[in-house]
Amino acid sequence: INPCDWHIAVVNQIGIAHRSLIMDATYDYQVWNQPILAYTFTFFNPQTGAKAETLSEAMVNRQQFSHDRLKNFRAPESKNFVGVVMELSYIVETMPSHNELDGPENDAYTTVTYMYDLELDEKGKIIGGEWYQNQHPDFMWVPDITAKAVTYSDQFIMSRSPAWDGQVALPKFWSDIAKATANQQGLVLGTIIEPLISRSKK
């Protein structure tokens, strides 16, 4: 992913929409899909490398950017450049547990630093950018807003019978699978719980 798309997506999705997104945290052949938790960023001047307090201090005009080692890869319309250092935290794996209560204190995350610059056109619109390191996200995606996690047992039931509406007795086929899933995996089935919750609201 280009720093242009990366920066716009992170700032808009997390900073403005307050929704997470998923990134492949490795740039090589392995794929590690990790949910992004939070970010902060600061500016630096790509010509001098000095930290900048404001966007204007960080911005370098194309004609003044004499130390641009990436000039052969720049967007033709780029007029100015600004350096960005982003501190990004994302969720990492933990060992499964059977705690009676769950909360953020049980989550684990790691924080990484990404350095890149952004290419701006004459109107200040971000149109490109270049990474300053190989270790950066490879791609990113967002789940459908209506998506939800289901168990293998839920998938099995839904592939073999129509949905249960909670208005008639639970089919024995469903009951047997629900008991086995609860006993062996400690899981409840959303295909059963959701109709009951829906009925309770009426």
mmCIF file with all atom_site columns, C-alpha atoms in Angstrom:
data_model
loop_
_atom_site.group_PDB
_atom_site.id
_atom_site.type_symbol
_atom_site.label_atom_id
_atom_site.label_alt_id
_atom_site.label_comp_id
_atom_site.label_asym_id
_atom_site.label_entity_id
_atom_site.label_seq_id
_atom_site.pdbx_PDB_ins_code
_atom_site.Cartn_x
_atom_site.Cartn_y
_atom_site.Cartn_z
_atom_site.occupancy
_atom_site.B_iso_or_equiv
_atom_site.pdbx_formal_charge
_atom_site.auth_seq_id
_atom_site.auth_comp_id
_atom_site.auth_asym_id
_atom_site.auth_atom_id
_atom_site.pdbx_PDB_model_num
ATOM 1   C CA . ILE A 1 1   ? 0.000   0.000   0.000   1.00 0.00 ? 1   ILE A CA 1
ATOM 2   C CA . ASN A 1 2   ? 1.207   3.498   -0.807  1.00 0.00 ? 2   ASN A CA 1
ATOM 3   C CA . PRO A 1 3   ? 1.674   5.954   2.108   1.00 0.00 ? 3   PRO A CA 1
ATOM 4   C CA . CYS A 1 4   ? -0.918  8.217   0.464   1.00 0.00 ? 4   CYS A CA 1
ATOM 5   C CA . ASP A 1 5   ? -3.693  5.634   0.736   1.00 0.00 ? 5   ASP A CA 1
ATOM 6   C CA . TRP A 1 6   ? -2.396  4.435   4.096   1.00 0.00 ? 6   TRP A CA 1
ATOM 7   C CA . HIS A 1 7   ? -2.433  7.884   5.721   1.00 0.00 ? 7   HIS A CA 1
ATOM 8   C CA . ILE A 1 8   ? -5.830  8.874   4.326   1.00 0.00 ? 8   ILE A CA 1
ATOM 9   C CA . ALA A 1 9   ? -7.414  5.565   5.349   1.00 0.00 ? 9   ALA A CA 1
ATOM 10  C CA . VAL A 1 10  ? -6.058  5.543   8.907   1.00 0.00 ? 10  VAL A CA 1
ATOM 11  C CA . VAL A 1 11  ? -6.901  9.177   9.631   1.00 0.00 ? 11  VAL A CA 1
ATOM 12  C CA . ASN A 1 12  ? -10.406 8.947   8.180   1.00 0.00 ? 12  ASN A CA 1
ATOM 13  C CA . GLN A 1 13  ? -11.357 5.464   9.374   1.00 0.00 ? 13  GLN A CA 1
ATOM 14  C CA . ILE A 1 14  ? -9.996  5.680   12.916  1.00 0.00 ? 14  ILE A CA 1
ATOM 15  C CA . GLY A 1 15  ? -9.593  9.394   13.582  1.00 0.00 ? 15  GLY A CA 1
ATOM 16  C CA . ILE A 1 16  ? -12.879 10.557  12.046  1.00 0.00 ? 16  ILE A CA 1
ATOM 17  C CA . ALA A 1 17  ? -15.205 7.545   11.699  1.00 0.00 ? 17  ALA A CA 1
ATOM 18  C CA . HIS A 1 18  ? -13.936 5.896   14.923  1.00 0.00 ? 18  HIS A CA 1
ATOM 19  C CA . ARG A 1 19  ? -13.940 2.486   13.270  1.00 0.00 ? 19  ARG A CA 1
ATOM 20  C CA . SER A 1 20  ? -11.020 0.118   13.197  1.00 0.00 ? 20  SER A CA 1
ATOM 21  C CA . LEU A 1 21  ? -9.506  -1.467  10.129  1.00 0.00 ? 21  LEU A CA 1
ATOM 22  C CA . ILE A 1 22  ? -7.347  -4.512  9.545   1.00 0.00 ? 22  ILE A CA 1
ATOM 23  C CA . MET A 1 23  ? -3.810  -4.394  8.205   1.00 0.00 ? 23  MET A CA 1
ATOM 24  C CA . ASP A 1 24  ? -1.322  -6.972  7.059   1.00 0.00 ? 24  ASP A CA 1
ATOM 25  C CA . ALA A 1 25  ? 1.431   -6.029  9.477   1.00 0.00 ? 25  ALA A CA 1
ATOM 26  C CA . THR A 1 26  ? 4.236   -7.627  7.453   1.00 0.00 ? 26  THR A CA 1
ATOM 27  C CA . TYR A 1 27  ? 5.562   -6.519  4.091   1.00 0.00 ? 27  TYR A CA 1
ATOM 28  C CA . ASP A 1 28  ? 6.921   -9.910  2.972   1.00 0.00 ? 28  ASP A CA 1
ATOM 29  C CA . TYR A 1 29  ? 5.257   -13.147 1.872   1.00 0.00 ? 29  TYR A CA 1
ATOM 30  C CA . GLN A 1 30  ? 3.639   -13.856 5.247   1.00 0.00 ? 30  GLN A CA 1
ATOM 31  C CA . VAL A 1 31  ? 0.214   -12.390 5.998   1.00 0.00 ? 31  VAL A CA 1
ATOM 32  C CA . TRP A 1 32  ? -0.607  -11.264 9.546   1.00 0.00 ? 32  TRP A CA 1
ATOM 33  C CA . ASN A 1 33  ? -4.019  -9.614  9.722   1.00 0.00 ? 33  ASN A CA 1
ATOM 34  C CA . GLN A 1 34  ? -4.067  -7.347  12.783  1.00 0.00 ? 34  GLN A CA 1
ATOM 35  C CA . PRO A 1 35  ? -6.782  -4.892  13.934  1.00 0.00 ? 35  PRO A CA 1
ATOM 36  C CA . ILE A 1 36  ? -5.518  -1.351  14.373  1.00 0.00 ? 36  ILE A CA 1
ATOM 37  C CA . LEU A 1 37  ? -6.185  0.127   17.804  1.00 0.00 ? 37  LEU A CA 1
ATOM 38  C CA . ALA A 1 38  ? -4.830  3.693   17.776  1.00 0.00 ? 38  ALA A CA 1
ATOM 39  C CA . TYR A 1 39  ? -2.352  6.056   16.178  1.00 0.00 ? 39  TYR A CA 1
ATOM 40  C CA . THR A 1 40  ? -0.558  9.346   16.624  1.00 0.00 ? 40  THR A CA 1
ATOM 41  C CA . PHE A 1 41  ? 1.702   11.123  14.188  1.00 0.00 ? 41  PHE A CA 1
ATOM 42  C CA . THR A 1 42  ? 4.142   13.993  14.009  1.00 0.00 ? 42  THR A CA 1
ATOM 43  C CA . PHE A 1 43  ? 5.680   15.859  11.089  1.00 0.00 ? 43  PHE A CA 1
ATOM 44  C CA . PHE A 1 44  ? 9.275   16.177  10.032  1.00 0.00 ? 44  PHE A CA 1
ATOM 45  C CA . ASN A 1 45  ? 10.995  18.106  7.285   1.00 0.00 ? 45  ASN A CA 1
ATOM 46  C CA . PRO A 1 46  ? 12.060  15.583  4.610   1.00 0.00 ? 46  PRO A CA 1
ATOM 47  C CA . GLN A 1 47  ? 14.892  17.844  3.441   1.00 0.00 ? 47  GLN A CA 1
ATOM 48  C CA . THR A 1 48  ? 16.548  18.321  6.847   1.00 0.00 ? 48  THR A CA 1
ATOM 49  C CA . GLY A 1 49  ? 15.064  15.436  8.824   1.00 0.00 ? 49  GLY A CA 1
ATOM 50  C CA . ALA A 1 50  ? 14.200  17.869  11.628  1.00 0.00 ? 50  ALA A CA 1
ATOM 51  C CA . LYS A 1 51  ? 11.005  17.427  13.608  1.00 0.00 ? 51  LYS A CA 1
ATOM 52  C CA . ALA A 1 52  ? 8.391   20.050  12.757  1.00 0.00 ? 52  ALA A CA 1
ATOM 53  C CA . GLU A 1 53  ? 5.655   21.432  14.970  1.00 0.00 ? 53  GLU A CA 1
ATOM 54  C CA . THR A 1 54  ? 3.383   22.471  12.102  1.00 0.00 ? 54  THR A CA 1
ATOM 55  C CA . LEU A 1 55  ? 2.590   21.287  8.600   1.00 0.00 ? 55  LEU A CA 1
ATOM 56  C CA . SER A 1 56  ? 4.078   24.429  7.084   1.00 0.00 ? 56  SER A CA 1
ATOM 57  C CA . GLU A 1 57  ? 7.394   23.865  8.903   1.00 0.00 ? 57  GLU A CA 1
ATOM 58  C CA . ALA A 1 58  ? 7.540   20.305  7.574   1.00 0.00 ? 58  ALA A CA 1
ATOM 59  C CA . MET A 1 59  ? 6.655   21.150  3.991   1.00 0.00 ? 59  MET A CA 1
ATOM 60  C CA . VAL A 1 60  ? 9.354   21.261  1.320   1.00 0.00 ? 60  VAL A CA 1
ATOM 61  C CA . ASN A 1 61  ? 8.826   22.519  -2.208  1.00 0.00 ? 61  ASN A CA 1
ATOM 62  C CA . ARG A 1 62  ? 9.879   20.183  -5.027  1.00 0.00 ? 62  ARG A CA 1
ATOM 63  C CA . GLN A 1 63  ? 12.526  22.591  -6.283  1.00 0.00 ? 63  GLN A CA 1
ATOM 64  C CA . GLN A 1 64  ? 14.020  22.867  -2.779  1.00 0.00 ? 64  GLN A CA 1
ATOM 65  C CA . PHE A 1 65  ? 14.049  19.115  -2.124  1.00 0.00 ? 65  PHE A CA 1
ATOM 66  C CA . SER A 1 66  ? 17.638  18.572  -3.217  1.00 0.00 ? 66  SER A CA 1
ATOM 67  C CA . HIS A 1 67  ? 18.222  15.469  -1.068  1.00 0.00 ? 67  HIS A CA 1
ATOM 68  C CA . ASP A 1 68  ? 15.302  13.476  -2.459  1.00 0.00 ? 68  ASP A CA 1
ATOM 69  C CA . ARG A 1 69  ? 16.659  9.953   -2.977  1.00 0.00 ? 69  ARG A CA 1
ATOM 70  C CA . LEU A 1 70  ? 13.213  8.859   -4.180  1.00 0.00 ? 70  LEU A CA 1
ATOM 71  C CA . LYS A 1 71  ? 12.731  11.555  -6.816  1.00 0.00 ? 71  LYS A CA 1
ATOM 72  C CA . ASN A 1 72  ? 12.454  9.004   -9.643  1.00 0.00 ? 72  ASN A CA 1
ATOM 73  C CA . PHE A 1 73  ? 9.291   7.584   -8.063  1.00 0.00 ? 73  PHE A CA 1
ATOM 74  C CA . ARG A 1 74  ? 7.415   10.813  -7.416  1.00 0.00 ? 74  ARG A CA 1
ATOM 75  C CA . ALA A 1 75  ? 3.990   11.647  -8.826  1.00 0.00 ? 75  ALA A CA 1
ATOM 76  C CA . PRO A 1 76  ? 4.464   14.147  -11.680 1.00 0.00 ? 76  PRO A CA 1
ATOM 77  C CA . GLU A 1 77  ? 1.884   16.521  -10.180 1.00 0.00 ? 77  GLU A CA 1
ATOM 78  C CA . SER A 1 78  ? 3.549   16.672  -6.744  1.00 0.00 ? 78  SER A CA 1
ATOM 79  C CA . LYS A 1 79  ? 4.585   20.183  -5.712  1.00 0.00 ? 79  LYS A CA 1
ATOM 80  C CA . ASN A 1 80  ? 5.371   19.829  -2.009  1.00 0.00 ? 80  ASN A CA 1
ATOM 81  C CA . PHE A 1 81  ? 6.449   17.084  0.376   1.00 0.00 ? 81  PHE A CA 1
ATOM 82  C CA . VAL A 1 82  ? 5.935   16.552  4.085   1.00 0.00 ? 82  VAL A CA 1
ATOM 83  C CA . GLY A 1 83  ? 7.487   13.894  6.331   1.00 0.00 ? 83  GLY A CA 1
ATOM 84  C CA . VAL A 1 84  ? 5.363   11.844  8.752   1.00 0.00 ? 84  VAL A CA 1
ATOM 85  C CA . VAL A 1 85  ? 6.323   9.683   11.729  1.00 0.00 ? 85  VAL A CA 1
ATOM 86  C CA . MET A 1 86  ? 3.327   7.564   12.761  1.00 0.00 ? 86  MET A CA 1
ATOM 87  C CA . GLU A 1 87  ? 3.195   5.624   16.033  1.00 0.00 ? 87  GLU A CA 1
ATOM 88  C CA . LEU A 1 88  ? 0.633   2.884   15.505  1.00 0.00 ? 88  LEU A CA 1
ATOM 89  C CA . SER A 1 89  ? -0.750  0.350   17.996  1.00 0.00 ? 89  SER A CA 1
ATOM 90  C CA . TYR A 1 90  ? -2.414  -2.842  16.866  1.00 0.00 ? 90  TYR A CA 1
ATOM 91  C CA . ILE A 1 91  ? -3.942  -5.861  18.580  1.00 0.00 ? 91  ILE A CA 1
ATOM 92  C CA . VAL A 1 92  ? -1.847  -9.015  18.798  1.00 0.00 ? 92  VAL A CA 1
ATOM 93  C CA . GLU A 1 93  ? -2.690  -12.597 19.669  1.00 0.00 ? 93  GLU A CA 1
ATOM 94  C CA . THR A 1 94  ? -3.164  -13.875 23.223  1.00 0.00 ? 94  THR A CA 1
ATOM 95  C CA . MET A 1 95  ? -3.646  -17.341 24.630  1.00 0.00 ? 95  MET A CA 1
ATOM 96  C CA . PRO A 1 96  ? -7.336  -18.348 24.848  1.00 0.00 ? 96  PRO A CA 1
ATOM 97  C CA . SER A 1 97  ? -8.878  -18.455 28.317  1.00 0.00 ? 97  SER A CA 1
ATOM 98  C CA . HIS A 1 98  ? -12.200 -19.140 30.008  1.00 0.00 ? 98  HIS A CA 1
ATOM 99  C CA . ASN A 1 99  ? -12.420 -16.032 32.166  1.00 0.00 ? 99  ASN A CA 1
ATOM 100 C CA . GLU A 1 100 ? -15.887 -15.302 33.475  1.00 0.00 ? 100 GLU A CA 1
ATOM 101 C CA . LEU A 1 101 ? -15.430 -11.624 32.584  1.00 0.00 ? 101 LEU A CA 1
ATOM 102 C CA . ASP A 1 102 ? -13.607 -10.021 29.685  1.00 0.00 ? 102 ASP A CA 1
ATOM 103 C CA . GLY A 1 103 ? -12.313 -6.523  29.165  1.00 0.00 ? 103 GLY A CA 1
ATOM 104 C CA . PRO A 1 104 ? -9.601  -4.383  27.583  1.00 0.00 ? 104 PRO A CA 1
ATOM 105 C CA . GLU A 1 105 ? -7.167  -5.385  30.328  1.00 0.00 ? 105 GLU A CA 1
ATOM 106 C CA . ASN A 1 106 ? -7.089  -8.871  28.790  1.00 0.00 ? 106 ASN A CA 1
ATOM 107 C CA . ASP A 1 107 ? -6.095  -7.564  25.363  1.00 0.00 ? 107 ASP A CA 1
ATOM 108 C CA . ALA A 1 108 ? -2.532  -7.374  24.114  1.00 0.00 ? 108 ALA A CA 1
ATOM 109 C CA . TYR A 1 109 ? -1.136  -4.903  21.626  1.00 0.00 ? 109 TYR A CA 1
ATOM 110 C CA . THR A 1 110 ? 2.144   -3.780  20.181  1.00 0.00 ? 110 THR A CA 1
ATOM 111 C CA . THR A 1 111 ? 3.261   -0.358  18.955  1.00 0.00 ? 111 THR A CA 1
ATOM 112 C CA . VAL A 1 112 ? 5.321   0.223   15.822  1.00 0.00 ? 112 VAL A CA 1
ATOM 113 C CA . THR A 1 113 ? 6.760   3.299   14.129  1.00 0.00 ? 113 THR A CA 1
ATOM 114 C CA . TYR A 1 114 ? 6.299   4.031   10.422  1.00 0.00 ? 114 TYR A CA 1
ATOM 115 C CA . MET A 1 115 ? 8.221   6.749   8.601   1.00 0.00 ? 115 MET A CA 1
ATOM 116 C CA . TYR A 1 116 ? 7.101   8.054   5.233   1.00 0.00 ? 116 TYR A CA 1
ATOM 117 C CA . ASP A 1 117 ? 6.514   11.214  3.305   1.00 0.00 ? 117 ASP A CA 1
ATOM 118 C CA . LEU A 1 118 ? 3.429   12.497  1.552   1.00 0.00 ? 118 LEU A CA 1
ATOM 119 C CA . GLU A 1 119 ? 3.324   14.164  -1.848  1.00 0.00 ? 119 GLU A CA 1
ATOM 120 C CA . LEU A 1 120 ? 0.991   17.144  -2.152  1.00 0.00 ? 120 LEU A CA 1
ATOM 121 C CA . ASP A 1 121 ? -0.288  18.796  -5.294  1.00 0.00 ? 121 ASP A CA 1
ATOM 122 C CA . GLU A 1 122 ? -0.521  22.571  -5.749  1.00 0.00 ? 122 GLU A CA 1
ATOM 123 C CA . LYS A 1 123 ? -3.812  22.628  -3.808  1.00 0.00 ? 123 LYS A CA 1
ATOM 124 C CA . GLY A 1 124 ? -2.395  20.666  -0.872  1.00 0.00 ? 124 GLY A CA 1
ATOM 125 C CA . LYS A 1 125 ? -4.193  17.422  -1.740  1.00 0.00 ? 125 LYS A CA 1
ATOM 126 C CA . ILE A 1 126 ? -2.333  14.205  -0.879  1.00 0.00 ? 126 ILE A CA 1
ATOM 127 C CA . ILE A 1 127 ? -1.615  12.419  -4.169  1.00 0.00 ? 127 ILE A CA 1
ATOM 128 C CA . GLY A 1 128 ? 1.255   10.097  -3.299  1.00 0.00 ? 128 GLY A CA 1
ATOM 129 C CA . GLY A 1 129 ? 4.087   9.278   -0.956  1.00 0.00 ? 129 GLY A CA 1
ATOM 130 C CA . GLU A 1 130 ? 7.043   7.011   -0.277  1.00 0.00 ? 130 GLU A CA 1
ATOM 131 C CA . TRP A 1 131 ? 7.970   4.733   2.616   1.00 0.00 ? 131 TRP A CA 1
ATOM 132 C CA . TYR A 1 132 ? 11.307  5.299   4.354   1.00 0.00 ? 132 TYR A CA 1
ATOM 133 C CA . GLN A 1 133 ? 11.603  1.684   5.516   1.00 0.00 ? 133 GLN A CA 1
ATOM 134 C CA . ASN A 1 134 ? 10.834  -1.800  4.264   1.00 0.00 ? 134 ASN A CA 1
ATOM 135 C CA . GLN A 1 135 ? 8.884   -2.757  7.368   1.00 0.00 ? 135 GLN A CA 1
ATOM 136 C CA . HIS A 1 136 ? 5.491   -1.253  6.711   1.00 0.00 ? 136 HIS A CA 1
ATOM 137 C CA . PRO A 1 137 ? 1.921   -2.545  6.182   1.00 0.00 ? 137 PRO A CA 1
ATOM 138 C CA . ASP A 1 138 ? 1.408   -4.561  3.017   1.00 0.00 ? 138 ASP A CA 1
ATOM 139 C CA . PHE A 1 139 ? -2.343  -4.060  2.592   1.00 0.00 ? 139 PHE A CA 1
ATOM 140 C CA . MET A 1 140 ? -5.437  -3.228  4.642   1.00 0.00 ? 140 MET A CA 1
ATOM 141 C CA . TRP A 1 141 ? -9.132  -3.980  4.632   1.00 0.00 ? 141 TRP A CA 1
ATOM 142 C CA . VAL A 1 142 ? -12.315 -3.442  6.632   1.00 0.00 ? 142 VAL A CA 1
ATOM 143 C CA . PRO A 1 143 ? -14.943 -6.039  7.485   1.00 0.00 ? 143 PRO A CA 1
ATOM 144 C CA . ASP A 1 144 ? -18.505 -5.453  6.375   1.00 0.00 ? 144 ASP A CA 1
ATOM 145 C CA . ILE A 1 145 ? -20.260 -3.409  9.055   1.00 0.00 ? 145 ILE A CA 1
ATOM 146 C CA . THR A 1 146 ? -22.919 -6.152  9.357   1.00 0.00 ? 146 THR A CA 1
ATOM 147 C CA . ALA A 1 147 ? -20.364 -8.970  9.679   1.00 0.00 ? 147 ALA A CA 1
ATOM 148 C CA . LYS A 1 148 ? -20.300 -11.031 12.870  1.00 0.00 ? 148 LYS A CA 1
ATOM 149 C CA . ALA A 1 149 ? -18.299 -13.913 14.216  1.00 0.00 ? 149 ALA A CA 1
ATOM 150 C CA . VAL A 1 150 ? -19.934 -17.349 14.126  1.00 0.00 ? 150 VAL A CA 1
ATOM 151 C CA . THR A 1 151 ? -18.832 -20.763 15.340  1.00 0.00 ? 151 THR A CA 1
ATOM 152 C CA . TYR A 1 152 ? -18.254 -23.745 13.094  1.00 0.00 ? 152 TYR A CA 1
ATOM 153 C CA . SER A 1 153 ? -21.400 -25.254 14.603  1.00 0.00 ? 153 SER A CA 1
ATOM 154 C CA . ASP A 1 154 ? -23.422 -22.188 13.576  1.00 0.00 ? 154 ASP A CA 1
ATOM 155 C CA . GLN A 1 155 ? -22.111 -22.549 10.037  1.00 0.00 ? 155 GLN A CA 1
ATOM 156 C CA . PHE A 1 156 ? -22.938 -26.248 10.031  1.00 0.00 ? 156 PHE A CA 1
ATOM 157 C CA . ILE A 1 157 ? -26.516 -25.654 11.202  1.00 0.00 ? 157 ILE A CA 1
ATOM 158 C CA . MET A 1 158 ? -27.150 -22.780 8.786   1.00 0.00 ? 158 MET A CA 1
ATOM 159 C CA . SER A 1 159 ? -25.920 -24.836 5.845   1.00 0.00 ? 159 SER A CA 1
ATOM 160 C CA . ARG A 1 160 ? -28.352 -27.675 6.582   1.00 0.00 ? 160 ARG A CA 1
ATOM 161 C CA . SER A 1 161 ? -31.572 -26.180 7.871   1.00 0.00 ? 161 SER A CA 1
ATOM 162 C CA . PRO A 1 162 ? -33.633 -22.990 7.716   1.00 0.00 ? 162 PRO A CA 1
ATOM 163 C CA . ALA A 1 163 ? -33.205 -20.339 10.393  1.00 0.00 ? 163 ALA A CA 1
ATOM 164 C CA . TRP A 1 164 ? -34.947 -20.795 13.737  1.00 0.00 ? 164 TRP A CA 1
ATOM 165 C CA . ASP A 1 165 ? -37.226 -17.903 14.683  1.00 0.00 ? 165 ASP A CA 1
ATOM 166 C CA . GLY A 1 166 ? -37.621 -18.689 18.390  1.00 0.00 ? 166 GLY A CA 1
ATOM 167 C CA . GLN A 1 167 ? -41.392 -19.107 18.066  1.00 0.00 ? 167 GLN A CA 1
ATOM 168 C CA . VAL A 1 168 ? -41.452 -22.913 17.949  1.00 0.00 ? 168 VAL A CA 1
ATOM 169 C CA . ALA A 1 169 ? -39.599 -25.566 19.899  1.00 0.00 ? 169 ALA A CA 1
ATOM 170 C CA . LEU A 1 170 ? -35.913 -25.854 19.132  1.00 0.00 ? 170 LEU A CA 1
ATOM 171 C CA . PRO A 1 171 ? -35.345 -28.709 16.657  1.00 0.00 ? 171 PRO A CA 1
ATOM 172 C CA . LYS A 1 172 ? -33.590 -31.714 18.200  1.00 0.00 ? 172 LYS A CA 1
ATOM 173 C CA . PHE A 1 173 ? -30.900 -31.457 15.524  1.00 0.00 ? 173 PHE A CA 1
ATOM 174 C CA . TRP A 1 174 ? -30.087 -27.952 16.780  1.00 0.00 ? 174 TRP A CA 1
ATOM 175 C CA . SER A 1 175 ? -30.320 -28.932 20.436  1.00 0.00 ? 175 SER A CA 1
ATOM 176 C CA . ASP A 1 176 ? -27.879 -31.818 20.037  1.00 0.00 ? 176 ASP A CA 1
ATOM 177 C CA . ILE A 1 177 ? -25.306 -29.639 18.272  1.00 0.00 ? 177 ILE A CA 1
ATOM 178 C CA . ALA A 1 178 ? -25.733 -26.822 20.820  1.00 0.00 ? 178 ALA A CA 1
ATOM 179 C CA . LYS A 1 179 ? -25.137 -29.208 23.741  1.00 0.00 ? 179 LYS A CA 1
ATOM 180 C CA . ALA A 1 180 ? -22.079 -30.754 22.108  1.00 0.00 ? 180 ALA A CA 1
ATOM 181 C CA . THR A 1 181 ? -20.610 -27.340 21.286  1.00 0.00 ? 181 THR A CA 1
ATOM 182 C CA . ALA A 1 182 ? -21.180 -26.082 24.832  1.00 0.00 ? 182 ALA A CA 1
ATOM 183 C CA . ASN A 1 183 ? -19.711 -29.211 26.435  1.00 0.00 ? 183 ASN A CA 1
ATOM 184 C CA . GLN A 1 184 ? -16.701 -29.580 24.157  1.00 0.00 ? 184 GLN A CA 1
ATOM 185 C CA . GLN A 1 185 ? -15.846 -25.962 23.362  1.00 0.00 ? 185 GLN A CA 1
ATOM 186 C CA . GLY A 1 186 ? -17.615 -23.883 25.985  1.00 0.00 ? 186 GLY A CA 1
ATOM 187 C CA . LEU A 1 187 ? -19.413 -21.899 23.267  1.00 0.00 ? 187 LEU A CA 1
ATOM 188 C CA . VAL A 1 188 ? -23.009 -20.860 22.744  1.00 0.00 ? 188 VAL A CA 1
ATOM 189 C CA . LEU A 1 189 ? -24.599 -20.654 19.309  1.00 0.00 ? 189 LEU A CA 1
ATOM 190 C CA . GLY A 1 190 ? -25.551 -17.275 17.903  1.00 0.00 ? 190 GLY A CA 1
ATOM 191 C CA . THR A 1 191 ? -28.142 -18.978 15.716  1.00 0.00 ? 191 THR A CA 1
ATOM 192 C CA . ILE A 1 192 ? -30.018 -19.773 18.958  1.00 0.00 ? 192 ILE A CA 1
ATOM 193 C CA . ILE A 1 193 ? -29.190 -16.776 21.135  1.00 0.00 ? 193 ILE A CA 1
ATOM 194 C CA . GLU A 1 194 ? -30.001 -14.074 18.563  1.00 0.00 ? 194 GLU A CA 1
ATOM 195 C CA . PRO A 1 195 ? -33.621 -15.169 17.939  1.00 0.00 ? 195 PRO A CA 1
ATOM 196 C CA . LEU A 1 196 ? -34.165 -15.332 21.713  1.00 0.00 ? 196 LEU A CA 1
ATOM 197 C CA . ILE A 1 197 ? -32.790 -11.812 22.177  1.00 0.00 ? 197 ILE A CA 1
ATOM 198 C CA . SER A 1 198 ? -34.949 -10.572 19.314  1.00 0.00 ? 198 SER A CA 1
ATOM 199 C CA . ARG A 1 199 ? -38.035 -12.166 20.866  1.00 0.00 ? 199 ARG A CA 1
ATOM 200 C CA . SER A 1 200 ? -37.240 -10.677 24.280  1.00 0.00 ? 200 SER A CA 1
ATOM 201 C CA . LYS A 1 201 ? -37.338 -7.162  22.838  1.00 0.00 ? 201 LYS A CA 1
ATOM 202 C CA . LYS A 1 202 ? -40.899 -7.520  21.595  1.00 0.00 ? 202 LYS A CA 1
#
